[in-house]
């Protein structure tokens, strides 16, 4: 029997430390700032923090000028170029592409067939994100990007100290990852070149190269970041949402009939299973929080997961209850997309992808959730380690 709520042991340990020691917990090289007040503090005092050193481990994939590792003026400038593609109105125009990709995926399941819903939707989300943001031509190579980016994602999924060691030793895992990166880069630089020459029309690539405000490296880094950040996290959330729809009595049936309820299912999924279990910052100066001194250079982590499972914020927190969304929590209480100036730029896109693809699934006969052990893994994109096995209706 699969439990009705899946627990992530590593993150639950963090919650236990929070209960025992309060909002500031020091552990090894990290200091955790935990709970709603800590979130509010981090989001409101961005001048005390930098992300460049905090997210260095993502540089092998996302590149040195990615939004995720940008601070200050560079961050503002780069974000201005990326923002229009992810604005509300723009997202609405991507819906047909999302729907078509979900239809193609779900439509290919044969009655009675067992499928891994995580991998299936991961592929659909990757293809649809690339298509929506960068056009049909690049979308045809979605599997090429997926295969090469996976080698890079596997590299940075390791402990950063191990990655440094692999790099220093030029170990095979590092060399394979760099080969994969060169393959991705060659394709992306070709697309940038074609766009600069006006060979391809419209879409996000055009707005990134427009006015020559960004260098080729900056454009490359934002493209790869949007692709990788776009499907890694969202596909984890999708798997948890499918799990919730199938695991709890009556939820599938209600969500099929009622769009508002489906929106609540998505929120409740992001509450219990926020793919970004933690997010990072480095202190740029000494400061005090909750009576504790934090030194300059301290590596800090705040945690959506810990906050989302606190009884004082969400009563009976482990209960999956979409109806609790009749009342809206504050931004420092519900933060699957972080907050402050670095709040996820793809939040609107992610919730739209999830909602549209779930709606397509809900129109099909209800699949069966097969008996399995669901083990969460990943701190930046929590997902079920061995996927999510379901059987298509016969
Ligand atoms: C369910 C899906 C997603 C989750 C849970 C998620 C979560 C997050 C979180 C927690 C942050 C860091 C915020 C902070 O530390 O304050 C972030 C940043 C970011 N996300 Fe997402 N994200 C998701 C989907 C996406 C999508 C679809 C895209 C783009 C297509 C995207 C692109 C980015 C970028 C570029 C940043 C860096 C923003 C900045 O530093 O200015 N994410 N995301």
CSV table of C-alpha atoms and ligand atoms in Angstrom, one decimal:
chain,number,residue,atom,x,y,z
A,1,UNK,CA,0.0,0.0,0.0
A,2,UNK,CA,1.4,3.4,-1.0
A,3,UNK,CA,1.2,5.9,1.9
A,4,UNK,CA,-1.1,8.8,1.2
A,5,UNK,CA,1.7,11.3,1.8
A,6,UNK,CA,5.3,10.6,0.8
A,7,UNK,CA,7.9,11.7,3.2
A,8,UNK,CA,11.4,12.9,2.3
A,9,UNK,CA,13.7,11.7,5.0
A,10,UNK,CA,16.5,14.1,4.4
A,11,UNK,CA,14.1,17.1,4.5
A,12,UNK,CA,12.2,15.8,7.4
A,13,UNK,CA,15.4,15.7,9.4
A,14,UNK,CA,15.7,19.4,8.6
A,15,UNK,CA,12.2,20.0,9.9
A,16,UNK,CA,13.1,18.1,13.1
A,17,UNK,CA,16.2,20.3,13.6
A,18,UNK,CA,14.0,23.4,13.1
A,19,UNK,CA,11.6,22.2,15.9
A,20,UNK,CA,14.5,21.5,18.2
A,21,UNK,CA,16.7,24.6,17.5
A,22,UNK,CA,14.5,27.2,16.0
A,23,UNK,CA,14.9,29.2,12.8
A,24,UNK,CA,18.7,29.2,12.6
A,25,UNK,CA,20.3,25.8,12.3
A,26,UNK,CA,24.0,25.4,11.6
A,27,UNK,CA,25.1,22.1,10.1
A,28,UNK,CA,28.5,21.4,8.6
A,29,UNK,CA,29.3,24.1,6.0
A,30,UNK,CA,25.7,25.2,5.8
A,31,UNK,CA,23.4,27.5,7.9
A,32,UNK,CA,19.7,26.9,7.5
A,33,UNK,CA,17.3,29.8,7.8
A,34,UNK,CA,14.0,28.0,8.4
A,35,UNK,CA,10.3,28.9,8.8
A,36,UNK,CA,8.1,31.7,7.5
A,37,UNK,CA,9.9,34.5,9.3
A,38,UNK,CA,13.2,33.4,7.8
A,39,UNK,CA,11.7,33.3,4.3
A,40,UNK,CA,10.3,36.8,4.8
A,41,UNK,CA,13.7,38.0,5.9
A,42,UNK,CA,15.6,36.5,3.0
A,43,UNK,CA,13.1,37.9,0.4
A,44,UNK,CA,13.0,41.4,1.9
A,45,UNK,CA,16.8,41.9,2.4
A,46,UNK,CA,18.2,40.9,-0.9
A,47,UNK,CA,21.1,43.4,-0.3
A,48,UNK,CA,22.5,41.0,2.3
A,49,UNK,CA,22.7,38.1,-0.1
A,50,UNK,CA,24.3,37.0,-3.3
A,51,UNK,CA,23.4,34.1,-5.6
A,52,UNK,CA,26.6,33.9,-7.6
A,53,UNK,CA,28.5,31.8,-5.1
A,54,UNK,CA,25.4,30.2,-3.8
A,55,UNK,CA,24.6,28.5,-7.1
A,56,UNK,CA,28.1,27.9,-8.5
A,57,UNK,CA,27.3,24.2,-8.7
A,58,UNK,CA,24.9,24.9,-11.5
A,59,UNK,CA,27.5,26.7,-13.7
A,60,UNK,CA,28.6,23.5,-15.6
A,61,UNK,CA,25.0,23.4,-17.1
A,62,UNK,CA,23.6,26.9,-16.9
A,63,UNK,CA,26.8,28.8,-17.5
A,64,UNK,CA,28.5,31.7,-15.7
A,65,UNK,CA,26.1,34.4,-16.8
A,66,UNK,CA,22.8,32.5,-16.2
A,67,UNK,CA,20.1,34.5,-14.3
A,68,UNK,CA,20.4,31.9,-11.5
A,69,UNK,CA,24.0,33.0,-10.7
A,70,UNK,CA,23.6,36.7,-11.5
A,71,UNK,CA,23.5,39.5,-8.9
A,72,UNK,CA,23.0,43.3,-8.9
A,73,UNK,CA,22.9,45.2,-12.2
A,74,UNK,CA,23.8,42.2,-14.4
A,75,UNK,CA,20.9,40.3,-12.9
A,76,UNK,CA,18.4,43.2,-13.5
A,77,UNK,CA,19.6,43.6,-17.1
A,78,UNK,CA,19.5,39.9,-18.0
A,79,UNK,CA,16.1,39.4,-16.3
A,80,UNK,CA,14.7,42.3,-18.4
A,81,UNK,CA,15.5,40.4,-21.5
A,82,UNK,CA,14.1,37.1,-20.4
A,83,UNK,CA,10.9,38.5,-18.7
A,84,UNK,CA,8.8,39.2,-21.8
A,85,UNK,CA,8.8,35.6,-23.0
A,86,UNK,CA,7.4,34.5,-19.6
A,87,UNK,CA,4.8,37.3,-19.2
A,88,UNK,CA,1.2,36.3,-18.6
A,89,UNK,CA,-0.1,37.1,-22.0
A,90,UNK,CA,2.7,35.4,-23.8
A,91,UNK,CA,2.2,32.2,-21.8
A,92,UNK,CA,-1.5,32.0,-22.9
A,93,UNK,CA,-0.2,31.7,-26.5
A,94,UNK,CA,1.8,28.6,-25.6
A,95,UNK,CA,-1.2,26.6,-24.4
A,96,UNK,CA,-2.0,24.9,-27.7
A,97,UNK,CA,1.6,23.6,-27.9
A,98,UNK,CA,1.4,22.3,-24.4
A,99,UNK,CA,-1.9,20.6,-25.0
A,100,UNK,CA,-0.7,19.0,-28.3
A,101,UNK,CA,2.4,17.6,-26.6
A,102,UNK,CA,0.3,16.2,-23.7
A,103,UNK,CA,-2.2,14.7,-26.2
A,104,UNK,CA,0.6,13.0,-28.2
A,105,UNK,CA,2.0,11.5,-25.0
A,106,UNK,CA,-1.1,10.3,-23.4
A,107,UNK,CA,-2.7,9.3,-26.7
A,108,UNK,CA,0.2,6.9,-27.3
A,109,UNK,CA,-0.5,4.8,-24.2
A,110,UNK,CA,-2.1,1.4,-25.1
A,111,UNK,CA,-5.0,0.2,-22.9
A,112,UNK,CA,-3.6,-1.8,-20.0
A,113,UNK,CA,0.0,-0.7,-20.7
A,114,UNK,CA,2.2,0.2,-17.8
A,115,UNK,CA,4.0,3.5,-18.2
A,116,UNK,CA,6.3,5.7,-16.1
A,117,UNK,CA,4.2,8.9,-15.8
A,118,UNK,CA,7.2,10.8,-14.6
A,119,UNK,CA,9.4,10.1,-17.6
A,120,UNK,CA,6.5,10.4,-20.1
A,121,UNK,CA,5.5,13.8,-18.9
A,122,UNK,CA,9.1,14.9,-18.5
A,123,UNK,CA,9.6,14.3,-22.2
A,124,UNK,CA,6.4,16.1,-23.1
A,125,UNK,CA,7.2,19.1,-20.9
A,126,UNK,CA,10.7,19.4,-22.3
A,127,UNK,CA,9.5,19.3,-25.9
A,128,UNK,CA,6.7,21.7,-25.2
A,129,UNK,CA,8.9,24.2,-23.3
A,130,UNK,CA,11.5,24.2,-26.1
A,131,UNK,CA,8.8,24.5,-28.7
A,132,UNK,CA,6.9,27.3,-26.9
A,133,UNK,CA,10.0,29.3,-26.1
A,134,UNK,CA,12.4,28.6,-29.0
A,135,UNK,CA,10.2,27.4,-31.9
A,136,UNK,CA,9.4,24.2,-33.7
A,137,UNK,CA,12.8,23.7,-35.3
A,138,UNK,CA,14.7,23.4,-32.0
A,139,UNK,CA,11.8,21.4,-30.5
A,140,UNK,CA,12.5,18.7,-33.1
A,141,UNK,CA,15.7,18.3,-31.3
A,142,UNK,CA,14.2,18.1,-27.9
A,143,UNK,CA,15.4,14.5,-27.4
A,144,UNK,CA,18.9,15.5,-28.4
A,145,UNK,CA,18.9,18.3,-25.8
A,146,UNK,CA,17.3,15.9,-23.2
A,147,UNK,CA,20.0,13.2,-23.7
A,148,UNK,CA,23.0,15.6,-23.5
A,149,UNK,CA,21.6,17.8,-20.7
A,150,UNK,CA,20.9,14.6,-18.7
A,151,UNK,CA,24.7,13.9,-18.7
A,152,UNK,CA,25.3,17.4,-17.3
A,153,UNK,CA,22.4,17.2,-14.8
A,154,UNK,CA,23.8,13.9,-13.5
A,155,UNK,CA,27.1,15.6,-13.0
A,156,UNK,CA,25.8,18.5,-10.9
A,157,UNK,CA,23.4,16.2,-9.0
A,158,UNK,CA,26.5,15.1,-7.1
A,159,UNK,CA,28.0,16.7,-4.1
A,160,UNK,CA,29.8,19.9,-5.2
A,161,UNK,CA,33.1,18.7,-3.6
A,162,UNK,CA,32.9,15.6,-5.7
A,163,UNK,CA,32.3,17.6,-8.8
A,164,UNK,CA,35.4,19.8,-8.1
A,165,UNK,CA,37.4,16.6,-7.6
A,166,UNK,CA,36.1,15.2,-10.9
A,167,UNK,CA,37.0,18.4,-12.7
A,168,UNK,CA,40.5,18.6,-11.2
A,169,UNK,CA,41.2,15.0,-12.1
A,170,UNK,CA,39.6,15.4,-15.6
A,171,UNK,CA,37.7,12.2,-14.7
A,172,UNK,CA,35.6,10.5,-17.4
A,173,UNK,CA,32.3,11.8,-15.8
A,174,UNK,CA,33.7,15.3,-16.1
A,175,UNK,CA,35.0,14.8,-19.7
A,176,UNK,CA,31.7,13.2,-20.8
A,177,UNK,CA,29.8,16.1,-19.3
A,178,UNK,CA,32.0,18.7,-21.1
A,179,UNK,CA,31.5,16.8,-24.4
A,180,UNK,CA,27.7,16.9,-23.8
A,181,UNK,CA,28.0,20.6,-23.1
A,182,UNK,CA,29.9,21.3,-26.3
A,183,UNK,CA,27.2,19.4,-28.3
A,184,UNK,CA,24.4,21.5,-26.7
A,185,UNK,CA,26.4,24.7,-27.1
A,186,UNK,CA,27.1,24.1,-30.8
A,187,UNK,CA,23.4,23.7,-31.5
A,188,UNK,CA,22.4,26.7,-29.4
A,189,UNK,CA,25.1,29.0,-30.9
A,190,UNK,CA,23.9,28.0,-34.3
A,191,UNK,CA,20.4,29.0,-33.4
A,192,UNK,CA,21.7,32.4,-32.0
A,193,UNK,CA,23.7,33.0,-35.2
A,194,UNK,CA,20.6,32.3,-37.4
A,195,UNK,CA,18.5,34.5,-35.3
A,196,UNK,CA,21.0,37.4,-35.5
A,197,UNK,CA,21.0,37.0,-39.2
A,198,UNK,CA,17.2,37.2,-39.2
A,199,UNK,CA,16.8,33.6,-40.6
A,200,UNK,CA,14.4,32.5,-37.9
A,201,UNK,CA,11.3,34.5,-36.9
A,202,UNK,CA,9.6,35.6,-33.8
A,203,UNK,CA,9.9,33.8,-30.4
A,204,UNK,CA,12.1,34.3,-27.4
A,205,UNK,CA,15.4,33.9,-29.2
A,206,UNK,CA,14.6,37.1,-31.1
A,207,UNK,CA,13.9,39.1,-28.0
A,208,UNK,CA,17.1,37.8,-26.4
A,209,UNK,CA,19.3,38.9,-29.3
A,210,UNK,CA,17.4,42.1,-29.9
A,211,UNK,CA,19.3,45.4,-29.5
A,212,UNK,CA,22.6,43.5,-28.9
A,213,UNK,CA,22.0,44.0,-25.1
A,214,UNK,CA,23.3,40.5,-24.4
A,215,UNK,CA,26.5,38.9,-25.5
A,216,UNK,CA,26.3,35.5,-27.3
A,217,UNK,CA,27.5,33.8,-24.1
A,218,UNK,CA,24.7,35.6,-22.1
A,219,UNK,CA,22.1,34.5,-24.7
A,220,UNK,CA,23.4,30.9,-24.6
A,221,UNK,CA,23.3,30.8,-20.8
A,222,UNK,CA,19.7,32.1,-20.6
A,223,UNK,CA,18.5,29.6,-23.3
A,224,UNK,CA,20.1,26.6,-21.6
A,225,UNK,CA,18.9,27.8,-18.2
A,226,UNK,CA,15.3,28.2,-19.4
A,227,UNK,CA,15.4,24.7,-21.1
A,228,UNK,CA,17.0,22.9,-18.1
A,229,UNK,CA,15.2,24.8,-15.3
A,230,UNK,CA,12.0,24.6,-17.3
A,231,UNK,CA,11.6,20.8,-17.4
A,232,UNK,CA,13.7,19.5,-14.5
A,233,UNK,CA,11.5,21.1,-11.8
A,234,UNK,CA,8.2,21.0,-13.6
A,235,UNK,CA,8.4,17.3,-14.4
A,236,UNK,CA,9.0,16.5,-10.7
A,237,UNK,CA,5.9,18.5,-9.8
A,238,UNK,CA,3.9,16.8,-12.5
A,239,UNK,CA,4.7,13.3,-11.2
A,240,UNK,CA,3.6,14.4,-7.7
A,241,UNK,CA,0.4,15.9,-9.0
A,242,UNK,CA,-0.5,12.7,-10.9
A,243,UNK,CA,0.2,10.7,-7.8
A,244,UNK,CA,-2.1,12.9,-5.8
A,245,UNK,CA,-4.9,12.7,-8.4
A,246,UNK,CA,-4.8,8.9,-8.3
A,247,UNK,CA,-4.0,8.3,-4.6
A,248,UNK,CA,-6.8,10.2,-2.9
A,249,UNK,CA,-10.4,9.1,-3.3
A,250,UNK,CA,-12.6,11.4,-5.3
A,251,UNK,CA,-9.9,13.9,-6.3
A,252,UNK,CA,-9.6,12.7,-9.9
A,253,UNK,CA,-13.3,12.9,-10.4
A,254,UNK,CA,-13.7,16.4,-8.9
A,255,UNK,CA,-10.7,17.8,-10.7
A,256,UNK,CA,-12.1,16.5,-14.0
A,257,UNK,CA,-15.3,18.5,-13.5
A,258,UNK,CA,-14.0,21.7,-11.9
A,259,UNK,CA,-11.1,23.9,-13.1
A,260,UNK,CA,-10.9,25.8,-9.8
A,261,UNK,CA,-10.5,22.5,-7.9
A,262,UNK,CA,-7.8,21.4,-10.3
A,263,UNK,CA,-6.0,24.7,-9.6
A,264,UNK,CA,-6.2,23.9,-5.9
A,265,UNK,CA,-4.8,20.4,-6.6
A,266,UNK,CA,-1.8,22.0,-8.3
A,267,UNK,CA,-1.2,24.3,-5.4
A,268,UNK,CA,-1.7,21.6,-2.8
A,269,UNK,CA,0.8,19.5,-4.8
A,270,UNK,CA,3.4,22.3,-4.8
A,271,UNK,CA,2.8,22.7,-1.1
A,272,UNK,CA,3.4,19.1,-0.1
A,273,UNK,CA,6.0,18.4,-2.8
A,274,UNK,CA,7.8,21.7,-3.7
A,275,UNK,CA,10.5,20.5,-6.2
A,276,UNK,CA,12.9,23.1,-4.8
A,277,UNK,CA,13.2,21.6,-1.3
A,278,UNK,CA,15.8,24.2,-0.5
A,279,UNK,CA,17.2,27.3,-2.2
A,280,UNK,CA,20.6,28.9,-1.5
A,281,UNK,CA,22.2,32.3,-0.8
A,282,UNK,CA,25.6,33.5,0.4
A,283,UNK,CA,25.8,36.3,3.0
A,284,UNK,CA,27.5,39.4,1.5
A,285,UNK,CA,27.9,41.0,4.9
A,286,UNK,CA,27.6,40.1,8.5
A,287,UNK,CA,24.0,40.4,9.9
A,288,UNK,CA,21.8,39.2,12.7
A,289,UNK,CA,18.6,37.1,12.4
A,290,UNK,CA,16.5,35.8,15.3
A,291,UNK,CA,19.2,36.8,17.7
A,292,UNK,CA,21.9,34.8,15.9
A,293,UNK,CA,24.9,36.4,14.2
A,294,UNK,CA,25.5,35.3,10.6
A,295,UNK,CA,29.0,35.9,9.3
A,296,UNK,CA,29.9,37.3,5.9
A,297,UNK,CA,30.4,34.5,3.4
A,298,UNK,CA,28.1,32.0,5.2
A,299,UNK,CA,26.4,29.6,2.8
A,300,UNK,CA,22.7,29.8,3.6
A,301,UNK,CA,19.7,27.7,2.7
A,302,UNK,CA,16.0,28.4,3.1
A,303,UNK,CA,13.4,25.7,2.7
A,304,UNK,CA,10.0,25.7,1.0
A,305,UNK,CA,9.5,22.1,2.0
A,306,UNK,CA,10.1,22.7,5.7
A,307,UNK,CA,7.7,25.8,5.8
A,308,UNK,CA,5.0,24.0,3.8
A,309,UNK,CA,4.8,21.2,6.3
A,310,UNK,CA,4.6,23.3,9.4
A,311,UNK,CA,1.4,22.9,11.4
A,312,UNK,CA,1.4,26.5,12.6
A,313,UNK,CA,1.3,27.6,8.9
A,314,UNK,CA,-0.9,24.8,7.4
A,315,UNK,CA,-3.0,23.0,10.0
A,316,UNK,CA,-2.9,19.2,9.7
A,317,UNK,CA,0.0,19.8,7.3
A,318,UNK,CA,0.4,16.2,6.0
A,319,UNK,CA,-3.2,15.9,4.9
A,320,UNK,CA,-3.6,16.4,1.1
A,321,UNK,CA,-6.5,18.8,1.1
A,322,UNK,CA,-7.1,20.9,-2.0
A,323,UNK,CA,-10.0,22.6,-0.2
A,324,UNK,CA,-7.6,24.4,2.2
A,325,UNK,CA,-6.9,26.7,-0.8
A,326,UNK,CA,-10.1,28.6,-0.2
A,327,UNK,CA,-7.9,30.8,2.0
A,328,UNK,CA,-4.7,32.2,0.4
A,329,UNK,CA,-1.4,32.0,2.3
A,330,UNK,CA,1.2,34.8,2.3
A,331,UNK,CA,4.2,34.7,-0.1
A,332,UNK,CA,6.6,33.8,2.8
A,333,UNK,CA,4.3,30.9,3.8
A,334,UNK,CA,3.8,29.4,0.4
A,335,UNK,CA,7.0,29.7,-1.7
A,336,UNK,CA,7.4,26.8,-4.2
A,337,UNK,CA,9.0,29.4,-6.5
A,338,UNK,CA,11.1,31.2,-3.9
A,339,UNK,CA,10.7,35.0,-3.5
A,340,UNK,CA,12.2,38.4,-3.8
A,341,UNK,CA,14.1,39.6,-6.9
A,342,UNK,CA,15.2,36.0,-7.7
A,343,UNK,CA,11.7,34.6,-7.6
A,344,UNK,CA,11.3,32.0,-10.3
A,345,UNK,CA,10.7,33.7,-13.6
A,346,UNK,CA,9.0,30.6,-14.9
A,347,UNK,CA,6.4,30.3,-12.2
A,348,UNK,CA,3.5,31.2,-14.5
A,349,UNK,CA,4.7,29.0,-17.2
A,350,UNK,CA,5.2,26.1,-14.8
A,351,UNK,CA,1.7,26.3,-13.3
A,352,UNK,CA,0.2,26.6,-16.8
A,353,UNK,CA,2.1,23.6,-18.1
A,354,UNK,CA,1.0,21.6,-15.1
A,355,UNK,CA,-2.7,22.6,-15.4
A,356,UNK,CA,-2.9,22.1,-19.1
A,357,UNK,CA,-1.2,18.7,-19.1
A,358,UNK,CA,-3.2,17.5,-16.1
A,359,UNK,CA,-6.4,18.5,-17.9
A,360,UNK,CA,-5.5,16.4,-20.9
A,361,UNK,CA,-4.8,13.4,-18.7
A,362,UNK,CA,-8.1,13.9,-16.8
A,363,UNK,CA,-10.0,13.7,-20.1
A,364,UNK,CA,-8.9,10.1,-20.5
A,365,UNK,CA,-10.2,7.1,-18.6
A,366,UNK,CA,-8.6,7.0,-15.1
A,367,UNK,CA,-5.3,5.1,-15.0
A,368,UNK,CA,-4.4,2.8,-12.1
A,369,UNK,CA,-1.7,3.7,-9.6
A,370,UNK,CA,0.4,0.6,-9.4
A,371,UNK,CA,1.9,-0.7,-6.1
A,372,UNK,CA,5.4,0.8,-5.8
A,373,UNK,CA,7.8,2.4,-3.4
A,374,UNK,CA,7.9,6.1,-3.9
A,375,UNK,CA,11.3,7.5,-2.8
A,376,UNK,CA,11.9,11.2,-3.2
A,377,UNK,CA,15.3,12.3,-4.4
A,378,UNK,CA,16.9,15.6,-5.4
A,379,UNK,CA,17.0,18.9,-3.4
A,380,UNK,CA,16.6,21.3,-6.4
A,381,UNK,CA,14.1,19.2,-8.3
A,382,UNK,CA,12.5,16.7,-5.9
A,383,UNK,CA,11.1,13.8,-7.9
A,384,UNK,CA,10.3,10.1,-7.3
A,385,UNK,CA,13.6,8.3,-7.7
A,386,UNK,CA,12.3,5.4,-9.7
A,387,UNK,CA,9.6,7.3,-11.5
A,388,UNK,CA,5.8,6.9,-11.1
A,389,UNK,CA,4.3,3.6,-12.5
A,390,UNK,CA,0.7,3.8,-13.6
A,391,UNK,CA,-1.4,1.4,-15.8
A,392,UNK,CA,-3.4,3.0,-18.6
A,393,UNK,CA,-7.1,2.1,-18.4
A,394,UNK,CA,-7.9,-1.1,-20.3
B,1,LIG,C1,7.3,23.6,-10.7
B,1,LIG,C2,8.3,24.1,-11.4
B,1,LIG,C3,9.3,25.1,-10.9
B,1,LIG,C4,9.7,25.3,-9.6
B,1,LIG,C5,9.3,24.6,-8.4
B,1,LIG,C6,10.7,26.3,-9.7
B,1,LIG,C7,11.4,26.8,-8.5
B,1,LIG,C8,12.3,27.9,-8.6
B,1,LIG,C9,13.0,28.4,-7.4
B,1,LIG,C10,12.7,28.0,-6.0
B,1,LIG,C11,13.8,29.4,-7.8
B,1,LIG,C12,14.8,30.2,-6.9
B,1,LIG,C13,14.1,31.3,-6.3
B,1,LIG,C14,15.0,31.9,-5.1
B,1,LIG,O1,16.0,31.3,-4.7
B,1,LIG,O2,14.5,32.9,-4.6
B,1,LIG,C15,13.7,29.4,-9.2
B,1,LIG,C16,14.4,30.3,-10.1
B,1,LIG,C17,14.4,30.3,-11.4
B,1,LIG,N1,13.6,29.5,-12.2
B,1,LIG,FE1,12.2,28.2,-11.6
B,1,LIG,N2,10.9,26.7,-11.0
B,1,LIG,C18,10.1,26.0,-11.8
B,1,LIG,C19,9.9,26.1,-13.1
B,1,LIG,C20,10.6,27.0,-13.9
B,1,LIG,C21,10.4,27.2,-15.3
B,1,LIG,C22,9.3,26.5,-16.2
B,1,LIG,C23,11.4,28.0,-15.8
B,1,LIG,C24,11.6,28.6,-17.2
B,1,LIG,C25,11.2,28.2,-18.3
B,1,LIG,C26,12.2,28.4,-14.6
B,1,LIG,C27,13.3,29.3,-14.7
B,1,LIG,C28,13.9,29.8,-13.5
B,1,LIG,C29,14.9,30.8,-13.6
B,1,LIG,C30,15.5,31.4,-14.8
B,1,LIG,C31,15.2,31.1,-12.3
B,1,LIG,C32,16.3,32.2,-11.8
B,1,LIG,C33,15.5,33.5,-11.6
B,1,LIG,C34,16.4,34.6,-11.0
B,1,LIG,O3,17.4,34.3,-10.3
B,1,LIG,O4,16.1,35.8,-11.3
B,1,LIG,N3,11.7,27.8,-13.5
B,1,LIG,N4,12.8,28.5,-9.7
